[in-house]
PDB file of C-alpha atoms in Angstrom:
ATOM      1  CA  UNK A   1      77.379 124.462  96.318  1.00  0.00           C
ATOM      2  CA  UNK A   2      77.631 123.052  93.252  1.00  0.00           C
ATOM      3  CA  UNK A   3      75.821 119.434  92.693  1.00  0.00           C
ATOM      4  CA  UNK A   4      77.695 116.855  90.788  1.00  0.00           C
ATOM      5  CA  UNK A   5      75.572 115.169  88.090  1.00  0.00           C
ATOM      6  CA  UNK A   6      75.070 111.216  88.640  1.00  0.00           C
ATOM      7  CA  UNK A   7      77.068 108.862  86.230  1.00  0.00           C
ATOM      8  CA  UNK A   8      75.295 107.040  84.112  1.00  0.00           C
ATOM      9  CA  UNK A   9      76.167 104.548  80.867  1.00  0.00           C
ATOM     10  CA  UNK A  10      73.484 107.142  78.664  1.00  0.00           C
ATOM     11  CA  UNK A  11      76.370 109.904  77.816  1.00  0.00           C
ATOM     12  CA  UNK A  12      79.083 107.550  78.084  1.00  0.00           C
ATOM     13  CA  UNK A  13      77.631 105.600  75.487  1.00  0.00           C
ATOM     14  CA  UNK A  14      76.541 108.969  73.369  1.00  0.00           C
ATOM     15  CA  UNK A  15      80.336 110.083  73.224  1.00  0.00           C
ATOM     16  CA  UNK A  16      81.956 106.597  72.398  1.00  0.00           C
ATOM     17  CA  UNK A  17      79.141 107.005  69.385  1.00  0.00           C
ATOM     18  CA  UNK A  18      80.169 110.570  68.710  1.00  0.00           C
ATOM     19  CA  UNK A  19      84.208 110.596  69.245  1.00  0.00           C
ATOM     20  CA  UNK A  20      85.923 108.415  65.997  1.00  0.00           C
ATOM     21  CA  UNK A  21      88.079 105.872  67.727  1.00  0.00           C
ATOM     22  CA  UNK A  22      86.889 106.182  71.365  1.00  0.00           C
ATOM     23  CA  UNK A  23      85.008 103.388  71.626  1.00  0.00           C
ATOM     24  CA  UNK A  24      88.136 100.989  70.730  1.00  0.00           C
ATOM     25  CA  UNK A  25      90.206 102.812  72.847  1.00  0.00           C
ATOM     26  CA  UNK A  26      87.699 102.326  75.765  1.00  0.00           C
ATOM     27  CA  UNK A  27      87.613  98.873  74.788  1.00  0.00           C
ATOM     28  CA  UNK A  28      91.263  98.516  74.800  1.00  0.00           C
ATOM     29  CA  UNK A  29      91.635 100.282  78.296  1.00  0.00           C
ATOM     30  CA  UNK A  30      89.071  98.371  80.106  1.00  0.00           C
ATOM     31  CA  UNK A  31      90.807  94.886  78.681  1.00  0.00           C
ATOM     32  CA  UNK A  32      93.864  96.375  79.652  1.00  0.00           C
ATOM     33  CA  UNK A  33      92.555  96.828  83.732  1.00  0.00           C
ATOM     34  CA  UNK A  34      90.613  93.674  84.280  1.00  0.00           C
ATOM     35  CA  UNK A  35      93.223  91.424  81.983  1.00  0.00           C
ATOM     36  CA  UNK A  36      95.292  88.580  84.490  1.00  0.00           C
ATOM     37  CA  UNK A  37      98.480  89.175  82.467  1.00  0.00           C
ATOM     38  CA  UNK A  38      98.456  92.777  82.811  1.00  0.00           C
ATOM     39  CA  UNK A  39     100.814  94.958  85.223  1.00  0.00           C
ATOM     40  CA  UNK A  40      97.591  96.244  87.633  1.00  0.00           C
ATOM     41  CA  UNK A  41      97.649  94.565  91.000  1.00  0.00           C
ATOM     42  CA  UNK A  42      94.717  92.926  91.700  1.00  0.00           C
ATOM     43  CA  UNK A  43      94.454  95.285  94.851  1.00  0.00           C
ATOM     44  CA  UNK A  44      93.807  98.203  92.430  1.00  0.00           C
ATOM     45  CA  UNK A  45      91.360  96.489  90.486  1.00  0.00           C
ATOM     46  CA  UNK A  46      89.337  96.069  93.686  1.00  0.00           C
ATOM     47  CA  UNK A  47      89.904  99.894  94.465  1.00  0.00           C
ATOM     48  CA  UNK A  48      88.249 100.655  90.961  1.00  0.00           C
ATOM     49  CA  UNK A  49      85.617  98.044  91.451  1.00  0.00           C
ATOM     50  CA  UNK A  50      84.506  99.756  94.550  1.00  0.00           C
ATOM     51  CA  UNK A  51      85.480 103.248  93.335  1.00  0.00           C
ATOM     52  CA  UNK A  52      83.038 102.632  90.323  1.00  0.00           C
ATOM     53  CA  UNK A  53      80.084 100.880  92.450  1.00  0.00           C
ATOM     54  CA  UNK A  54      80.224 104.095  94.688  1.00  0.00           C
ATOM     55  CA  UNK A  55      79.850 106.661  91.833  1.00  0.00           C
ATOM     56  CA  UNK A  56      77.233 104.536  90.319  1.00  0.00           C
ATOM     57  CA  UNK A  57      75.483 103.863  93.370  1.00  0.00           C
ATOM     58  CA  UNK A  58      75.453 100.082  92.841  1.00  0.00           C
ATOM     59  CA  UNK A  59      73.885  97.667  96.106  1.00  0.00           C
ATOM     60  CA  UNK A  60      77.558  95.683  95.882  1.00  0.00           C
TER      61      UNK A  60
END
């Protein structure tokens, strides 16, 4: 059985650092998700909220 590694902000942050351009286009998409005058229903955003807490093993 392979074991999934844990999530953390440690490589994201190393790649946005390391990739030219990913770090605005992170930027961009995460504005993009939790903006109020963009097309994602707020129902989704709560899906990613939770989807993201899980992975991360947040108390929320």
């Amino acid at each position: 059985m392979n074991i999934r590694p844990k999530l953390s902000a440690a490589p994201l942050g190393y790649t946005l650092t390391k990739v030219d351009g990913a770090a605005d286009a992170y930027k961009a998409f995460g504005t993009a998700i939790w903006s109020d005058e963009s097309a994602v229903p707020v129902r989704l955003k709560e899906l990613i909220f939770l989807r993201t807490s899980i992975v991360n093993q947040c108390p929320t």
